[in-house]
Amino acid sequence: MRRRLRLSGEAENPGEIRPGGRTARTRESVCRSTLQVLAESGYAELTVERVAERSGVHKSTIYRRWGGIDGLVVDALAFAVDDDWEPDLSGNVEANLMEFARMALASFADPVYGPTHTAVVAAAFQSDRAVDAVHRFFADRFGRTSTIITRAIENGELPKNTDPEAVIRALMAPIYFRLFISRQSVTDVDLEQAVQAALAAAMAGVFENQERR
C-alpha cells in the first residue's frame, strides 16, 4: 500500500462529513489547505491569509487557534500522521524493506503528493517549530516501519539485539541523500543497494543495541 501525506489536493467526497463535529472539520480543512499551499509555493510563501482563503476559515479564527504560520505547519504535520498505516509484513525482511523503500520513493515522486512531502522537509530548514514537527513525523513513520525489523528478529532473520529504528534510518539515508542533497534520480537498483547495505550492517552487528540484550 502506498504511503503518502493524507492531504494535498484531496477533496472530500461530496456531502461527506468526517466524525468529530465542526471543530474537527475546521481543523481538517485548515490542515489540508496548509499542506496544499506548502506544496504549491513553499514555506516562504505560506501565509495565514492564503490558508484562510483556501480553507474558507476566517483568518481571525486561524490566528486564535494556531497562532500563526509555525503553528499551522506543526498541526498540519500532526494531522498528516493521524492514520492507521502499517507496513507490509507478508514477506521476508528483505522483501518487506524493499516494498517499504519503493512506497517511500513513490510518495516523493508522485506528481500530486511529492511536492507536499518535499515542501514539508524544506520547511524544517526555516522554522525551529517545523523542525520539531518533522522530527515527530519521521519518528512516527520510522517507528511504525521498525515492526519489519522486529518481526525479522522474532523470525531469526536478524540478531536479537538489533536496533530496529537504526536499520530503518540506515535504509532511508542514501535514498534521502539522493532526493534532497544531490538531487539525483533514485532507481530500483539504488533501492536494492540501500536495502542490502542496511541488512548487511545489521547482520554484522553495526546496529547492536546494548539495551536489547
Short mmCIF file of C-alpha atoms in Angstrom, two decimals:
data_model
loop_
_atom_site.label_atom_id
_atom_site.label_comp_id
_atom_site.label_asym_id
_atom_site.label_seq_id
_atom_site.Cartn_x
_atom_site.Cartn_y
_atom_site.Cartn_z
CA MET A 1 0.00 0.00 0.00
CA ARG A 2 1.39 3.40 -0.95
CA ARG A 3 2.01 5.68 1.97
CA ARG A 4 1.53 9.40 1.47
CA LEU A 5 0.65 12.51 3.39
CA ARG A 6 -3.12 12.43 3.54
CA LEU A 7 -3.81 15.84 2.23
CA SER A 8 -2.62 17.70 -0.82
CA GLY A 9 -5.22 18.20 -3.45
CA GLU A 10 -7.56 15.63 -1.92
CA ALA A 11 -11.14 16.79 -1.82
CA GLU A 12 -13.68 15.06 0.35
CA ASN A 13 -16.44 13.12 -1.37
CA PRO A 14 -19.48 15.35 -1.95
CA GLY A 15 -21.57 15.50 1.18
CA GLU A 16 -19.07 13.53 3.25
CA ILE A 17 -18.69 14.72 6.85
CA ARG A 18 -15.90 13.26 8.92
CA PRO A 19 -16.63 12.45 12.56
CA GLY A 20 -15.78 14.94 15.25
CA GLY A 21 -18.14 17.81 14.54
CA ARG A 22 -17.49 21.32 13.34
CA THR A 23 -14.19 21.77 15.20
CA ALA A 24 -12.73 18.63 13.62
CA ARG A 25 -13.90 19.68 10.16
CA THR A 26 -12.38 23.12 10.62
CA ARG A 27 -9.05 21.61 11.62
CA GLU A 28 -9.09 19.23 8.68
CA SER A 29 -9.83 21.99 6.20
CA VAL A 30 -7.12 24.26 7.61
CA CYS A 31 -4.50 21.49 7.78
CA ARG A 32 -5.21 20.30 4.25
CA SER A 33 -5.04 23.87 2.97
CA THR A 34 -1.76 24.50 4.79
CA LEU A 35 -0.17 21.46 3.19
CA GLN A 36 -1.56 22.37 -0.23
CA VAL A 37 -0.08 25.88 -0.07
CA LEU A 38 3.23 24.45 1.15
CA ALA A 39 3.30 22.09 -1.82
CA GLU A 40 2.42 24.80 -4.33
CA SER A 41 4.54 27.69 -3.08
CA GLY A 42 6.87 26.57 -0.30
CA TYR A 43 7.25 27.76 3.27
CA ALA A 44 8.35 31.28 2.30
CA GLU A 45 5.02 31.93 0.58
CA LEU A 46 2.84 30.31 3.23
CA THR A 47 0.62 32.93 4.86
CA VAL A 48 -2.39 32.86 7.13
CA GLU A 49 -4.28 34.83 4.52
CA ARG A 50 -3.67 32.20 1.83
CA VAL A 51 -4.67 29.37 4.15
CA ALA A 52 -7.79 31.27 5.16
CA GLU A 53 -8.76 31.85 1.54
CA ARG A 54 -8.12 28.22 0.59
CA SER A 55 -9.85 26.69 3.60
CA GLY A 56 -12.76 29.10 3.92
CA VAL A 57 -11.90 29.60 7.61
CA HIS A 58 -11.62 33.22 8.72
CA LYS A 59 -8.07 34.35 9.42
CA SER A 60 -9.04 35.57 12.90
CA THR A 61 -10.04 32.01 13.76
CA ILE A 62 -6.75 30.70 12.41
CA TYR A 63 -4.72 33.23 14.41
CA ARG A 64 -6.72 32.46 17.55
CA ARG A 65 -6.37 28.69 17.28
CA TRP A 66 -2.98 28.22 15.57
CA GLY A 67 -1.18 31.45 16.42
CA GLY A 68 0.43 31.84 13.00
CA ILE A 69 2.43 30.04 10.33
CA ASP A 70 4.55 27.85 12.59
CA GLY A 71 1.50 26.66 14.48
CA LEU A 72 -0.17 25.78 11.19
CA VAL A 73 2.81 23.75 9.99
CA VAL A 74 3.13 21.88 13.28
CA ASP A 75 -0.54 20.91 13.37
CA ALA A 76 -0.65 20.09 9.66
CA LEU A 77 2.14 17.55 10.15
CA ALA A 78 0.39 16.10 13.18
CA PHE A 79 -2.74 15.78 11.02
CA ALA A 80 -0.74 14.09 8.28
CA VAL A 81 0.40 11.21 10.51
CA ASP A 82 -3.00 10.64 12.07
CA ASP A 83 -3.78 7.40 10.26
CA ASP A 84 -3.67 3.64 10.70
CA TRP A 85 -0.96 2.81 8.16
CA GLU A 86 1.23 -0.20 8.93
CA PRO A 87 3.97 -1.76 6.78
CA ASP A 88 3.59 -4.97 4.83
CA LEU A 89 4.89 -7.94 6.83
CA SER A 90 3.92 -10.68 4.40
CA GLY A 91 7.42 -11.45 3.06
CA ASN A 92 10.90 -11.92 4.45
CA VAL A 93 12.80 -8.95 5.84
CA GLU A 94 14.46 -8.11 2.51
CA ALA A 95 11.19 -8.18 0.59
CA ASN A 96 9.37 -6.14 3.24
CA LEU A 97 12.08 -3.47 3.35
CA MET A 98 12.15 -3.30 -0.44
CA GLU A 99 8.39 -2.82 -0.51
CA PHE A 100 8.64 -0.02 2.04
CA ALA A 101 11.51 1.67 0.17
CA ARG A 102 9.54 1.59 -3.09
CA MET A 103 6.49 3.01 -1.35
CA ALA A 104 8.51 5.81 0.24
CA LEU A 105 10.13 6.71 -3.07
CA ALA A 106 6.77 6.64 -4.86
CA SER A 107 5.34 9.11 -2.35
CA PHE A 108 8.10 11.62 -3.14
CA ALA A 109 7.95 11.01 -6.90
CA ASP A 110 4.16 11.29 -7.10
CA PRO A 111 3.29 14.41 -9.15
CA VAL A 112 0.44 15.33 -6.81
CA TYR A 113 1.77 14.33 -3.38
CA GLY A 114 5.52 14.60 -3.97
CA PRO A 115 5.72 18.40 -3.79
CA THR A 116 3.96 18.36 -0.43
CA HIS A 117 6.47 15.91 1.04
CA THR A 118 9.37 17.96 -0.29
CA ALA A 119 7.92 21.25 0.97
CA VAL A 120 7.40 19.80 4.44
CA VAL A 121 11.05 18.75 4.63
CA ALA A 122 12.17 22.14 3.30
CA ALA A 123 10.10 23.92 5.97
CA ALA A 124 12.30 22.33 8.63
CA PHE A 125 15.23 24.45 7.40
CA GLN A 126 13.28 27.65 8.02
CA SER A 127 11.43 27.12 11.28
CA ASP A 128 12.52 25.67 14.62
CA ARG A 129 8.97 24.53 15.36
CA ALA A 130 8.78 22.91 11.95
CA VAL A 131 12.00 21.03 12.76
CA ASP A 132 10.35 19.53 15.84
CA ALA A 133 7.24 18.65 13.84
CA VAL A 134 9.28 16.98 11.09
CA HIS A 135 11.20 15.03 13.75
CA ARG A 136 7.91 13.77 15.18
CA PHE A 137 6.63 12.94 11.70
CA PHE A 138 9.64 10.78 10.83
CA ALA A 139 9.80 9.28 14.32
CA ASP A 140 6.22 8.11 13.79
CA ARG A 141 6.95 6.72 10.32
CA PHE A 142 10.21 5.04 11.30
CA GLY A 143 8.65 3.73 14.49
CA ARG A 144 5.87 2.01 12.57
CA THR A 145 8.22 0.72 9.89
CA SER A 146 10.56 -0.74 12.51
CA THR A 147 8.00 -3.52 13.00
CA ILE A 148 9.55 -5.03 9.87
CA ILE A 149 12.81 -5.39 11.77
CA THR A 150 11.11 -6.53 14.96
CA ARG A 151 9.39 -9.30 13.01
CA ALA A 152 12.70 -10.26 11.39
CA ILE A 153 14.33 -10.52 14.82
CA GLU A 154 11.49 -12.72 16.05
CA ASN A 155 11.88 -14.93 12.96
CA GLY A 156 15.63 -15.28 13.42
CA GLU A 157 16.49 -13.32 10.28
CA LEU A 158 18.43 -10.68 12.23
CA PRO A 159 20.40 -10.70 15.52
CA LYS A 160 18.14 -10.41 18.54
CA ASN A 161 19.84 -7.24 19.84
CA THR A 162 19.39 -5.28 16.61
CA ASP A 163 18.05 -1.74 16.99
CA PRO A 164 15.06 -1.67 14.58
CA GLU A 165 14.91 2.09 14.03
CA ALA A 166 18.66 2.26 13.36
CA VAL A 167 18.20 -0.18 10.49
CA ILE A 168 15.36 1.90 9.02
CA ARG A 169 17.43 5.09 9.28
CA ALA A 170 20.34 3.38 7.52
CA LEU A 171 18.00 2.18 4.78
CA MET A 172 16.48 5.59 4.12
CA ALA A 173 19.62 7.75 4.48
CA PRO A 174 21.04 7.12 0.98
CA ILE A 175 17.59 7.50 -0.54
CA TYR A 176 17.01 10.85 1.14
CA PHE A 177 20.55 11.93 0.19
CA ARG A 178 19.80 11.43 -3.48
CA LEU A 179 16.37 13.03 -3.22
CA PHE A 180 17.27 16.13 -1.20
CA ILE A 181 21.06 16.67 -1.32
CA SER A 182 22.47 15.51 -4.65
CA ARG A 183 19.05 15.86 -6.35
CA GLN A 184 19.59 12.68 -8.36
CA SER A 185 17.04 10.16 -9.52
CA VAL A 186 16.58 7.03 -7.43
CA THR A 187 16.30 3.76 -9.30
CA ASP A 188 15.21 0.32 -8.19
CA VAL A 189 18.89 -0.64 -8.19
CA ASP A 190 19.58 2.18 -5.73
CA LEU A 191 16.77 0.93 -3.50
CA GLU A 192 18.07 -2.62 -3.62
CA GLN A 193 21.57 -1.46 -2.74
CA ALA A 194 20.21 0.54 0.20
CA VAL A 195 18.27 -2.48 1.48
CA GLN A 196 21.24 -4.81 1.10
CA ALA A 197 23.63 -2.38 2.79
CA ALA A 198 21.31 -1.84 5.76
CA LEU A 199 20.76 -5.58 6.20
CA ALA A 200 24.47 -6.39 5.84
CA ALA A 201 25.30 -3.85 8.52
CA ALA A 202 22.58 -5.26 10.78
CA MET A 203 23.89 -8.80 10.33
CA ALA A 204 27.40 -7.59 11.15
CA GLY A 205 26.20 -6.14 14.45
CA VAL A 206 26.64 -2.50 13.46
CA PHE A 207 23.19 -1.64 14.85
CA GLU A 208 23.59 -3.60 18.06
CA ASN A 209 21.58 -2.12 20.89
CA GLN A 210 23.05 -2.97 24.27
CA GLU A 211 19.69 -2.42 25.96
CA ARG A 212 18.12 -5.20 23.87
CA ARG A 213 20.49 -7.86 25.20
#
